[in-house]
Amino acid sequence: MKVWWKESVIYQIYPRSFCDSNDDGIGDIQGIISKLDYLKDLGIDIIWLSPVYQSPNVDNGYDISDYQAISKDFGTMDDFEMLLKEAHNRNIKIVMDLVVNHTSDEHQWFIESHQTQDNPYRDYYIWKEGKNGKEPNNWASVFSGSAWQYDETTDMYYLHLYSSKQPDLNWENEILREEIYKMMRWWLDKGIDGFRMDVINKISKVQTFEDVLPQSQQYMRPSKYVSNGPRIHEFLKEMNQKALSSYDVMTVGEITACSIEQAKQYTGDYENELNMLFQFEHMDVDLGEYGKWTPIPLNLVQLKKVLTKWQYGLADYGWNSLFWDNHDQPRAVSRFGNTEKYWADSAKMLATALHFLKGTPYIYQGEELGMTNYPFQSLDDCQDVEVFNAYKELVQEKKVLTHEQMMKGICANSRDNARTPMQWNNEENAGFTQGTPWMKINPNYKTINAKSQINNQDSIYSYFKKLIELRHQMPIIVYGKYTLLEEEHPDLYIYTREYQDKKLLIITNFSENEYDYALHEYSDGKLLISNHHIDIQKTIHIAPYGAYVIQK
Ligand code: GLC
Ligand code: CA
């Protein structure tokens, strides 16, 4: 099926770090408005706005205390409405973050819920008795420790899959579900263009709340009891019918662990659940013994296998989201590229490898400039609740990592790498604020910034602009059939796309090794885009981190 959200390029804004209009050091909505022309010039179609709702900010806005109010840090509802209008005037759509697996513990529903066992809101959350003076079961929180928090007021525990300030909502409760759909309709009636749904495959839990076995650690990840649970498809179909179906909007679900079969159920054209999903299998290929904190070198064959599995898996039914970067990932150019010797080439190469895949591409703020990871020196440079909890658990309590090992992990993979302020120019604070930025700015802003790239034909920014333009012009990039070549090659990722009588050959080099590659039927083709100029011949020379797209 041909639809607009398959033909769009989406740009993710992390409002706190995008642009500060009033110099309090925090990015805000007026700041975003002031940069809409920049986004228009880049050519994107849709903005995904990370949460801008009222929140005590334990997890930077993913802990919402009022779904229908704008955070004072970011502005007012009038500012939001102005953003929507100004974006629409420029033909840019706005997709909001929908965080409904949990709320903040400062949400009115939870304040009520925790008071007494017979409070009308009690059942909006998941409350259980302790067992032998301990938690109700051995489930672990994603942010370390137990997933249960004891609450003295009623001598019971509540479930929190994330921080203890993010209690999980009880989707078994029909009144709660109706409240959420009503809130969604309220935003849709304002004219927003869709939702990115936070950890949406966790809203249905297996109701037995049993221990994860065999028990090898004190607390165990409860994935099989909380991911893609028994009523998930029923809930999403209901949400679709009651909130989404009367609007022409798009949805993307964050689905942390799922199979191709499940993904087809979530995103298939005739399922009426979601339009597309973020899955993270390709983000797991370089994780080691303690996950992201102990990364291992990239195995490109493995990465190609995962990307290809999803390309083939959703080729005809369902739809992929394409991303390297977001607010939960380190910067891909630091992770899979080479920022020392081949910074610009590797940023363009990664963009090429991704933007020619089938699916809807996402650009995370700063990715279009080749922004890199931050050189963290100590915990004082960090902001993220995930880092502090993991440090406490792995370094202080379990003592399985030393301080130095953990700092290495933080530099490689902490979410804060993505959250440093946007680098607009080479002036004070990178043009992000005239005040004191809420988070330190990457010291490389003097060389890596928007101003130096916008009018430079060779810049990473200009390269992204061209990639977006090509996608808008060429249906083959949106709808063409994907085929992997050179499956076992350790450094080159090469694939083709085919549509009607057209063909594209995409060649990307994930290494500093150089290769000669025979083009065969493409040797009379035309170079569509590349990060190095070459003449098309029978055999081409592939430069370190080279990227070439040849059209036939
Ligand atoms: C998602 C968000 C992440 C947040 C978590 C809990 O994974 O992307 O930033 O911490 O959900 O809401
Ligand atoms: Ca501000």
Coordinates of C-alpha atoms and ligand atoms in Angstrom, one line a residue:
M1 CA 0.0 0.0 0.0
K2 CA 1.3 3.5 -0.9
V3 CA 1.0 6.0 2.0
W4 CA 2.6 9.3 3.0
W5 CA 4.3 8.0 6.1
K6 CA 6.2 5.5 4.0
E7 CA 7.4 8.3 1.8
S8 CA 8.5 10.6 4.6
V9 CA 11.7 11.3 6.4
I10 CA 11.4 11.9 10.2
Y11 CA 13.5 14.1 12.4
Q12 CA 13.6 13.4 16.1
I13 CA 13.9 16.4 18.4
Y14 CA 15.0 16.0 22.1
P15 CA 13.6 19.4 23.2
R16 CA 15.8 19.8 26.3
S17 CA 18.9 19.9 24.1
F18 CA 17.7 21.4 20.8
C19 CA 17.6 25.2 21.2
D20 CA 17.1 27.5 24.2
S21 CA 15.1 30.7 23.4
N22 CA 15.1 32.3 26.9
D23 CA 18.6 31.5 28.1
D24 CA 17.7 29.4 31.1
G25 CA 20.0 26.7 29.7
I26 CA 17.1 24.4 28.7
G27 CA 15.9 23.9 25.2
D28 CA 12.3 24.9 24.7
I29 CA 9.4 25.1 22.2
Q30 CA 10.1 28.7 21.1
G31 CA 13.6 27.4 20.4
I32 CA 12.2 24.7 18.1
I33 CA 10.1 27.3 16.3
S34 CA 13.1 29.4 15.7
K35 CA 14.8 26.4 13.9
L36 CA 11.8 25.3 11.7
D37 CA 13.4 27.0 8.7
Y38 CA 16.6 25.0 9.3
L39 CA 14.5 21.8 9.3
K40 CA 12.6 22.9 6.2
D41 CA 15.9 23.5 4.4
L42 CA 17.1 20.1 5.4
G43 CA 14.0 18.8 3.8
I44 CA 12.4 16.5 6.5
D45 CA 8.7 15.8 6.5
I46 CA 7.8 15.0 10.0
I47 CA 9.1 15.9 13.5
W48 CA 9.0 13.4 16.3
L49 CA 9.0 15.4 19.5
S50 CA 10.3 13.6 22.5
P51 CA 8.1 14.4 25.6
V52 CA 7.2 18.0 26.2
Y53 CA 4.6 17.3 28.9
Q54 CA 4.6 18.3 32.6
S55 CA 7.1 16.1 34.4
P56 CA 9.4 16.0 37.4
N57 CA 12.1 15.0 35.0
V58 CA 13.5 11.9 36.6
D59 CA 13.8 10.3 33.2
N60 CA 13.9 13.6 31.2
G61 CA 10.2 13.8 30.5
Y62 CA 9.5 10.0 30.1
D63 CA 7.9 10.3 33.6
I64 CA 4.8 12.3 32.9
S65 CA 2.8 14.0 35.7
D66 CA 0.1 15.6 33.4
Y67 CA -0.5 14.4 29.9
Q68 CA -2.4 17.5 29.0
A69 CA 0.0 20.2 30.2
I70 CA 3.3 21.4 28.7
S71 CA 6.3 21.4 30.9
K72 CA 7.1 24.9 32.3
D73 CA 10.7 24.3 31.2
F74 CA 9.6 24.1 27.6
G75 CA 6.9 26.8 27.5
T76 CA 3.1 26.9 27.5
M77 CA 0.2 25.3 25.6
D78 CA 0.1 28.5 23.5
D79 CA 3.7 27.9 22.5
F80 CA 2.9 24.4 21.5
E81 CA -0.1 25.5 19.4
M82 CA 2.1 28.0 17.7
L83 CA 4.7 25.3 17.0
L84 CA 2.0 23.1 15.4
K85 CA 0.8 26.0 13.3
E86 CA 4.2 27.1 12.2
A87 CA 5.3 23.6 11.4
H88 CA 2.1 22.9 9.4
N89 CA 2.6 26.2 7.5
R90 CA 5.9 24.8 6.3
N91 CA 4.3 21.4 5.5
I92 CA 6.0 19.7 8.4
K93 CA 4.0 17.3 10.5
I94 CA 4.4 16.8 14.3
V95 CA 4.3 13.5 16.0
M96 CA 4.1 13.4 19.8
D97 CA 5.6 10.9 22.2
L98 CA 3.0 8.8 23.9
V99 CA 4.2 7.4 27.2
V100 CA 1.5 5.2 28.6
N101 CA 3.2 2.1 29.9
H102 CA 3.8 4.2 33.0
T103 CA 3.3 7.7 34.5
S104 CA 5.3 9.7 37.0
D105 CA 4.6 8.9 40.6
E106 CA 3.6 12.6 40.8
H107 CA 0.7 12.1 38.4
Q108 CA -2.6 12.8 40.1
W109 CA -3.8 9.2 39.3
F110 CA -0.9 7.8 41.3
I111 CA -1.2 10.3 44.1
E112 CA -4.7 9.0 44.5
S113 CA -3.9 5.4 43.9
H114 CA -1.3 5.0 46.6
Q115 CA -3.5 6.5 49.4
T116 CA -5.8 3.7 50.3
Q117 CA -6.6 0.2 48.9
D118 CA -10.2 1.2 48.1
N119 CA -9.3 4.5 46.3
P120 CA -11.1 4.6 42.9
Y121 CA -7.7 5.0 41.2
R122 CA -6.1 2.1 43.1
D123 CA -6.5 -0.3 40.2
Y124 CA -4.9 2.2 37.7
Y125 CA -1.6 0.8 38.8
I126 CA -0.2 -2.6 39.7
W127 CA -0.2 -3.2 43.4
K128 CA 0.8 -6.5 45.1
E129 CA 1.5 -7.8 48.6
G130 CA 5.1 -8.6 49.5
K131 CA 6.2 -12.2 50.0
N132 CA 8.0 -13.2 53.2
G133 CA 8.9 -9.6 53.9
K134 CA 10.3 -9.1 50.4
E135 CA 9.2 -8.0 46.9
P136 CA 6.2 -9.9 45.3
N137 CA 8.6 -11.5 42.8
N138 CA 12.1 -11.4 41.4
W139 CA 11.5 -9.1 38.5
A140 CA 14.3 -6.6 37.7
S141 CA 13.8 -3.0 36.6
V142 CA 15.4 -1.9 33.3
F143 CA 17.1 0.8 35.4
S144 CA 18.7 -1.8 37.8
G145 CA 17.5 -3.3 41.1
S146 CA 14.0 -4.7 41.8
A147 CA 11.0 -3.7 39.6
W148 CA 8.9 -3.3 42.8
Q149 CA 8.8 -0.4 45.2
Y150 CA 7.5 -0.7 48.7
D151 CA 4.9 1.9 49.7
E152 CA 4.4 2.3 53.4
T153 CA 1.0 4.0 53.2
T154 CA -0.8 0.8 52.4
D155 CA 2.0 -1.7 53.2
M156 CA 2.1 -2.9 49.6
Y157 CA 4.4 -2.8 46.5
Y158 CA 3.8 -1.2 43.1
L159 CA 5.4 -2.3 39.8
H160 CA 7.9 -0.1 38.0
L161 CA 9.7 -1.6 35.0
Y162 CA 11.7 1.6 34.8
S163 CA 12.7 4.0 37.7
S164 CA 10.7 3.8 40.9
K165 CA 9.4 7.2 40.0
Q166 CA 7.7 5.6 36.9
P167 CA 4.9 3.3 38.2
D168 CA 3.5 1.0 35.5
L169 CA -0.2 1.6 34.6
N170 CA -2.6 -1.4 34.8
W171 CA -3.9 -1.8 31.3
E172 CA -6.3 -4.6 32.5
N173 CA -8.4 -1.8 33.9
E174 CA -10.9 -0.7 31.3
I175 CA -11.6 2.7 32.8
L176 CA -7.9 3.6 32.6
R177 CA -7.8 2.5 29.0
E178 CA -10.7 4.8 28.2
E179 CA -9.0 7.7 29.9
I180 CA -5.9 7.2 27.8
Y181 CA -7.9 7.0 24.5
K182 CA -9.7 10.2 25.5
M183 CA -6.4 11.9 26.2
M184 CA -5.1 10.7 22.8
R185 CA -8.2 12.1 21.0
W186 CA -7.7 15.4 22.8
W187 CA -4.2 15.8 21.2
L188 CA -5.4 14.5 17.8
D189 CA -8.2 17.0 17.9
K190 CA -5.6 19.7 18.3
G191 CA -4.2 18.6 15.0
I192 CA -1.1 16.6 15.8
D193 CA -0.1 14.1 13.2
G194 CA 0.5 10.9 15.2
F195 CA 2.3 9.3 18.0
R196 CA 5.6 7.5 18.8
M197 CA 4.6 5.1 21.4
D198 CA 7.1 4.5 24.2
V199 CA 7.8 0.8 25.2
I200 CA 4.3 0.1 23.9
N201 CA 4.7 -3.7 23.7
K202 CA 5.0 -3.8 27.5
I203 CA 1.5 -2.6 28.4
S204 CA 0.0 -6.1 28.6
K205 CA 1.5 -8.2 31.4
V206 CA 1.1 -11.9 32.2
Q207 CA -1.2 -11.7 35.2
T208 CA 0.3 -14.5 37.3
F209 CA 3.2 -12.3 38.3
E210 CA 5.4 -15.3 38.8
D211 CA 9.2 -15.4 39.4
V212 CA 11.5 -15.6 36.4
L213 CA 13.2 -19.0 36.6
P214 CA 15.8 -20.4 36.8
Q215 CA 17.0 -17.7 39.2
S216 CA 20.7 -17.0 38.5
Q217 CA 20.7 -13.5 39.9
Q218 CA 18.8 -11.7 42.7
Y219 CA 16.6 -9.8 40.2
M220 CA 15.8 -11.1 36.7
R221 CA 14.6 -9.3 33.5
P222 CA 10.9 -10.3 33.2
S223 CA 10.8 -9.9 29.4
K224 CA 8.7 -13.1 28.8
Y225 CA 6.1 -11.9 31.2
V226 CA 5.9 -8.2 30.2
S227 CA 6.9 -8.0 26.5
N228 CA 4.3 -8.7 23.8
G229 CA 2.0 -10.0 26.6
P230 CA -1.3 -11.9 26.1
R231 CA -3.6 -8.9 25.5
I232 CA -1.2 -6.7 23.6
H233 CA -2.8 -7.0 20.2
E234 CA -6.3 -6.6 21.7
F235 CA -5.3 -3.4 23.4
L236 CA -3.6 -2.0 20.3
K237 CA -6.6 -2.8 18.1
E238 CA -8.9 -1.2 20.7
M239 CA -6.7 1.9 20.8
N240 CA -6.7 2.1 17.1
Q241 CA -10.4 1.8 16.8
K242 CA -11.2 4.2 19.7
A243 CA -8.5 6.8 19.2
L244 CA -6.7 6.7 16.0
S245 CA -8.9 5.3 13.2
S246 CA -10.8 8.5 12.6
Y247 CA -7.7 10.6 12.0
D248 CA -5.1 10.5 9.1
V249 CA -2.1 10.1 11.4
M250 CA 0.9 7.9 11.7
T251 CA 2.1 5.7 14.6
V252 CA 5.4 4.1 15.4
G253 CA 5.7 1.7 18.3
E254 CA 8.8 1.2 20.4
I255 CA 8.9 -2.6 20.6
T256 CA 11.9 -3.7 22.6
A257 CA 12.0 -7.4 21.7
C258 CA 10.0 -9.1 19.0
S259 CA 10.1 -11.6 16.2
I260 CA 9.3 -11.0 12.6
E261 CA 6.0 -12.8 13.0
Q262 CA 5.0 -10.5 15.9
A263 CA 6.2 -7.4 13.9
K264 CA 3.9 -8.4 11.1
Q265 CA 1.0 -8.5 13.5
Y266 CA 1.9 -5.1 14.9
T267 CA 2.4 -3.3 11.6
G268 CA 0.7 -5.3 8.8
D269 CA -1.6 -3.2 6.6
Y270 CA -4.7 -5.1 7.6
E271 CA -4.0 -5.5 11.3
N272 CA -5.2 -2.0 12.4
E273 CA -2.6 -1.7 15.1
L274 CA 0.6 0.3 14.4
N275 CA 2.1 1.7 11.1
M276 CA 5.7 0.8 11.9
L277 CA 7.9 -0.1 14.8
F278 CA 11.3 0.5 16.3
Q279 CA 13.0 -2.8 17.0
F280 CA 16.5 -2.9 18.4
E281 CA 18.1 -6.1 17.2
H282 CA 20.7 -4.2 15.2
M283 CA 21.5 -2.1 18.3
D284 CA 22.4 -5.3 20.2
V285 CA 25.2 -6.6 18.0
D286 CA 28.0 -4.9 19.9
L287 CA 26.9 -5.5 23.5
G288 CA 29.1 -7.6 25.7
E289 CA 28.8 -9.5 29.1
Y290 CA 27.2 -6.5 30.9
G291 CA 25.3 -5.3 27.9
K292 CA 26.0 -1.7 26.8
W293 CA 28.5 -1.1 29.6
T294 CA 30.9 -3.7 28.2
P295 CA 30.8 -3.2 24.4
I296 CA 32.5 -5.6 22.0
P297 CA 33.9 -4.7 18.5
L298 CA 31.4 -4.6 15.7
N299 CA 31.0 -7.8 13.6
L300 CA 29.7 -6.4 10.3
V301 CA 28.6 -9.8 9.1
Q302 CA 26.3 -10.1 12.1
L303 CA 25.0 -6.5 11.7
K304 CA 24.2 -7.2 8.0
K305 CA 22.4 -10.4 9.0
V306 CA 20.2 -8.6 11.4
L307 CA 19.4 -5.7 9.1
T308 CA 18.7 -8.2 6.3
K309 CA 16.5 -10.3 8.4
W310 CA 14.2 -7.3 9.0
Q311 CA 14.4 -6.2 5.4
Y312 CA 13.3 -9.6 4.1
G313 CA 10.9 -10.2 7.0
L314 CA 8.8 -7.1 6.4
A315 CA 9.4 -6.9 2.7
D316 CA 5.7 -7.4 1.7
Y317 CA 3.7 -7.1 4.9
G318 CA 4.4 -4.6 7.7
W319 CA 6.9 -1.7 7.6
N320 CA 10.3 -1.0 9.1
S321 CA 11.7 2.1 10.8
L322 CA 15.3 2.9 9.9
F323 CA 17.6 4.4 12.5
W324 CA 21.1 4.4 13.9
D325 CA 20.7 7.2 16.5
N326 CA 18.1 8.2 19.0
H327 CA 18.0 9.7 22.5
D328 CA 18.7 6.3 24.0
Q329 CA 21.7 5.3 21.8
P330 CA 25.2 6.6 21.6
R331 CA 26.2 8.5 18.4
A332 CA 26.5 6.0 15.5
V333 CA 29.4 7.8 14.0
S334 CA 31.4 7.2 17.2
R335 CA 30.0 3.7 17.5
F336 CA 30.3 2.2 14.0
G337 CA 32.3 4.9 12.2
N338 CA 35.8 6.4 12.8
T339 CA 35.8 9.9 14.3
E340 CA 39.5 10.2 14.4
K341 CA 40.6 9.8 10.8
Y342 CA 37.4 9.5 8.7
W343 CA 34.8 11.5 10.6
A344 CA 32.9 13.0 7.7
D345 CA 33.3 10.0 5.4
S346 CA 32.1 7.6 8.0
A347 CA 29.1 9.8 8.9
K348 CA 28.1 9.9 5.3
M349 CA 28.7 6.2 4.8
L350 CA 26.5 5.3 7.7
A351 CA 23.8 7.6 6.4
T352 CA 24.0 6.0 3.0
A353 CA 23.8 2.4 4.3
L354 CA 20.7 3.3 6.3
H355 CA 18.8 5.7 4.0
F356 CA 18.7 3.4 1.0
L357 CA 17.1 0.6 3.0
K358 CA 13.3 0.0 2.7
G359 CA 11.4 1.6 5.6
T360 CA 10.9 5.1 7.0
P361 CA 14.2 6.8 8.0
Y362 CA 14.7 8.7 11.2
I363 CA 17.4 11.3 11.8
Y364 CA 18.2 12.2 15.3
Q365 CA 19.1 15.8 16.0
G366 CA 22.7 16.4 15.3
E367 CA 23.1 13.2 13.3
E368 CA 22.9 15.4 10.1
L369 CA 26.0 17.2 11.4
G370 CA 28.0 14.2 12.4
M371 CA 27.7 15.0 16.1
T372 CA 29.8 12.6 18.1
N373 CA 29.9 10.9 21.6
Y374 CA 31.0 13.1 24.6
P375 CA 34.3 12.6 26.3
F376 CA 33.0 11.9 29.8
Q377 CA 35.7 12.2 32.5
S378 CA 33.6 11.4 35.6
L379 CA 30.1 10.7 36.8
D380 CA 29.8 14.5 37.4
D381 CA 29.5 14.9 33.6
C382 CA 26.5 12.5 33.5
Q383 CA 22.8 13.2 33.9
D384 CA 21.0 10.0 33.1
V385 CA 19.2 8.0 35.8
E386 CA 20.2 4.8 33.9
V387 CA 23.9 5.5 34.4
F388 CA 23.7 6.3 38.1
N389 CA 21.6 3.1 38.8
A390 CA 23.9 0.9 36.7
Y391 CA 27.0 2.3 38.4
K392 CA 25.6 1.7 41.8
E393 CA 24.7 -1.9 40.9
L394 CA 27.7 -3.0 38.8
V395 CA 30.5 -1.0 40.4
Q396 CA 29.5 -0.5 44.0
E397 CA 27.2 -3.4 44.9
K398 CA 28.1 -6.3 42.8
K399 CA 31.7 -5.1 42.1
V400 CA 31.8 -6.8 38.7
L401 CA 33.2 -3.8 36.9
T402 CA 35.8 -1.3 38.1
H403 CA 35.3 2.4 38.0
E404 CA 37.6 2.6 34.9
Q405 CA 35.7 -0.1 33.1
M406 CA 32.4 1.5 33.8
M407 CA 33.6 4.9 32.6
K408 CA 34.7 3.3 29.4
G409 CA 31.2 1.8 29.0
I410 CA 29.7 5.2 29.7
C411 CA 31.8 6.9 27.1
A412 CA 30.9 4.3 24.5
N413 CA 27.3 3.8 25.2
S414 CA 25.6 5.9 27.7
R415 CA 22.4 7.6 26.6
D416 CA 23.9 11.0 27.6
N417 CA 26.1 10.8 24.5
A418 CA 23.0 11.7 22.4
R419 CA 21.7 14.3 24.8
T420 CA 24.3 16.9 24.8
P421 CA 23.1 20.2 23.3
M422 CA 22.8 20.8 19.6
Q423 CA 25.9 22.4 18.1
W424 CA 24.5 25.4 16.1
N425 CA 27.7 27.5 15.6
N426 CA 31.2 28.0 16.9
E427 CA 30.2 30.8 19.3
E428 CA 29.7 30.5 23.1
N429 CA 27.8 27.4 24.1
A430 CA 27.6 26.4 20.4
G431 CA 24.7 28.9 20.0
F432 CA 22.4 26.6 22.0
T433 CA 22.0 29.1 24.9
Q434 CA 23.4 32.3 26.3
G435 CA 22.8 30.9 29.8
T436 CA 24.4 27.9 31.4
P437 CA 23.5 24.8 29.5
W438 CA 21.7 22.1 31.5
M439 CA 24.2 19.6 30.2
K440 CA 27.8 20.2 29.0
I441 CA 28.3 20.9 25.4
N442 CA 30.6 18.6 23.4
P443 CA 34.0 20.5 23.3
N444 CA 34.2 19.7 19.5
Y445 CA 31.5 22.3 18.7
K446 CA 34.1 24.7 17.3
T447 CA 34.6 22.3 14.4
I448 CA 31.3 20.4 14.4
N449 CA 28.4 22.8 14.0
A450 CA 25.5 23.6 11.8
K451 CA 26.7 27.0 10.7
S452 CA 29.9 25.7 9.1
Q453 CA 28.0 23.0 7.2
I454 CA 24.8 24.5 5.9
N455 CA 26.3 26.3 2.9
N456 CA 29.1 23.8 2.3
Q457 CA 28.3 21.5 -0.6
D458 CA 30.7 18.8 0.8
S459 CA 29.3 18.8 4.3
I460 CA 27.5 16.0 6.1
Y461 CA 24.5 18.3 6.3
S462 CA 24.4 18.7 2.5
Y463 CA 24.8 15.0 2.1
F464 CA 21.8 14.3 4.3
K465 CA 19.9 16.9 2.4
K466 CA 20.6 15.1 -0.9
L467 CA 19.7 11.8 0.6
I468 CA 16.3 13.2 1.6
E469 CA 15.8 14.8 -1.8
L470 CA 16.5 11.5 -3.6
R471 CA 14.0 9.6 -1.4
H472 CA 11.4 12.2 -2.3
Q473 CA 12.1 11.9 -6.0
M474 CA 12.6 8.2 -6.4
P475 CA 9.9 5.6 -5.6
I476 CA 12.5 2.9 -5.8
I477 CA 14.1 4.1 -2.6
V478 CA 10.8 3.9 -0.8
Y479 CA 9.2 0.8 -2.4
G480 CA 12.0 -1.1 -4.1
K481 CA 12.9 -4.7 -3.3
Y482 CA 16.0 -5.3 -1.2
T483 CA 18.6 -7.9 -1.8
L484 CA 21.8 -8.5 0.1
L485 CA 25.0 -9.2 -1.8
E486 CA 28.4 -10.3 -0.4
E487 CA 26.8 -11.7 2.7
E488 CA 30.1 -12.9 4.3
H489 CA 32.3 -9.9 3.4
P490 CA 33.8 -8.6 6.7
D491 CA 34.0 -4.9 5.8
L492 CA 31.6 -4.1 2.9
Y493 CA 27.9 -3.9 3.2
I494 CA 26.5 -4.1 -0.4
Y495 CA 22.9 -4.5 -1.4
T496 CA 20.5 -3.7 -4.3
R497 CA 17.1 -2.3 -4.6
E498 CA 14.8 -3.0 -7.6
Y499 CA 11.6 -1.4 -8.6
Q500 CA 9.8 -1.7 -11.9
D501 CA 12.6 -1.6 -14.5
K502 CA 15.0 0.3 -12.3
K503 CA 17.9 -0.9 -10.1
L504 CA 20.2 0.6 -7.5
L505 CA 23.5 -0.8 -6.2
I506 CA 24.5 0.4 -2.8
I507 CA 28.1 -0.1 -1.7
T508 CA 29.3 0.9 1.8
N509 CA 32.6 0.3 3.5
F510 CA 32.5 0.0 7.3
S511 CA 36.3 -0.1 7.6
E512 CA 39.6 1.7 6.7
N513 CA 40.6 -1.1 4.4
E514 CA 40.5 -0.4 0.6
Y515 CA 39.0 -2.7 -1.9
D516 CA 38.5 -3.1 -5.7
Y517 CA 35.0 -4.1 -6.6
A518 CA 33.8 -5.4 -9.9
L519 CA 30.5 -3.7 -10.9
H520 CA 29.4 -6.3 -13.5
E521 CA 26.0 -5.2 -14.9
Y522 CA 26.3 -1.8 -13.1
S523 CA 29.5 -0.8 -15.0
D524 CA 27.5 1.3 -17.4
G525 CA 25.4 2.8 -14.6
K526 CA 25.4 6.3 -13.2
L527 CA 26.7 7.5 -9.9
L528 CA 23.7 8.8 -7.9
I529 CA 25.4 9.8 -4.7
S530 CA 28.8 9.1 -3.0
N531 CA 31.2 10.4 -0.4
H532 CA 34.1 10.2 -2.9
H533 CA 34.0 11.0 -6.5
I534 CA 34.7 8.0 -8.8
D535 CA 34.3 7.3 -12.5
I536 CA 32.1 4.3 -13.1
Q537 CA 34.1 1.6 -14.8
K538 CA 34.2 -2.2 -14.8
T539 CA 36.0 -2.2 -11.4
I540 CA 35.9 0.6 -8.9
H541 CA 38.2 1.5 -6.1
I542 CA 36.5 1.6 -2.7
A543 CA 38.0 4.1 -0.3
P544 CA 38.1 3.8 3.5
Y545 CA 34.5 4.3 4.7
G546 CA 33.5 4.9 1.1
A547 CA 29.9 4.9 0.1
Y548 CA 28.6 4.8 -3.5
V549 CA 25.2 4.4 -5.0
I550 CA 25.0 3.4 -8.6
Q551 CA 21.8 3.6 -10.6
K552 CA 20.9 1.4 -13.6
Ligands
GLC1 C1 11.9 4.4 26.3 C2 12.4 5.7 26.1 C3 13.5 6.0 27.1 C4 12.8 5.9 28.5 C5 12.0 4.6 28.7 C6 11.1 4.7 29.8 O1 12.8 3.4 26.1 O2 12.9 5.9 24.8 O3 14.1 7.2 27.0 O4 13.8 6.0 29.5 O5 11.3 4.3 27.5 O6 10.0 5.6 29.5
CA2 CA 14.7 27.7 27.8

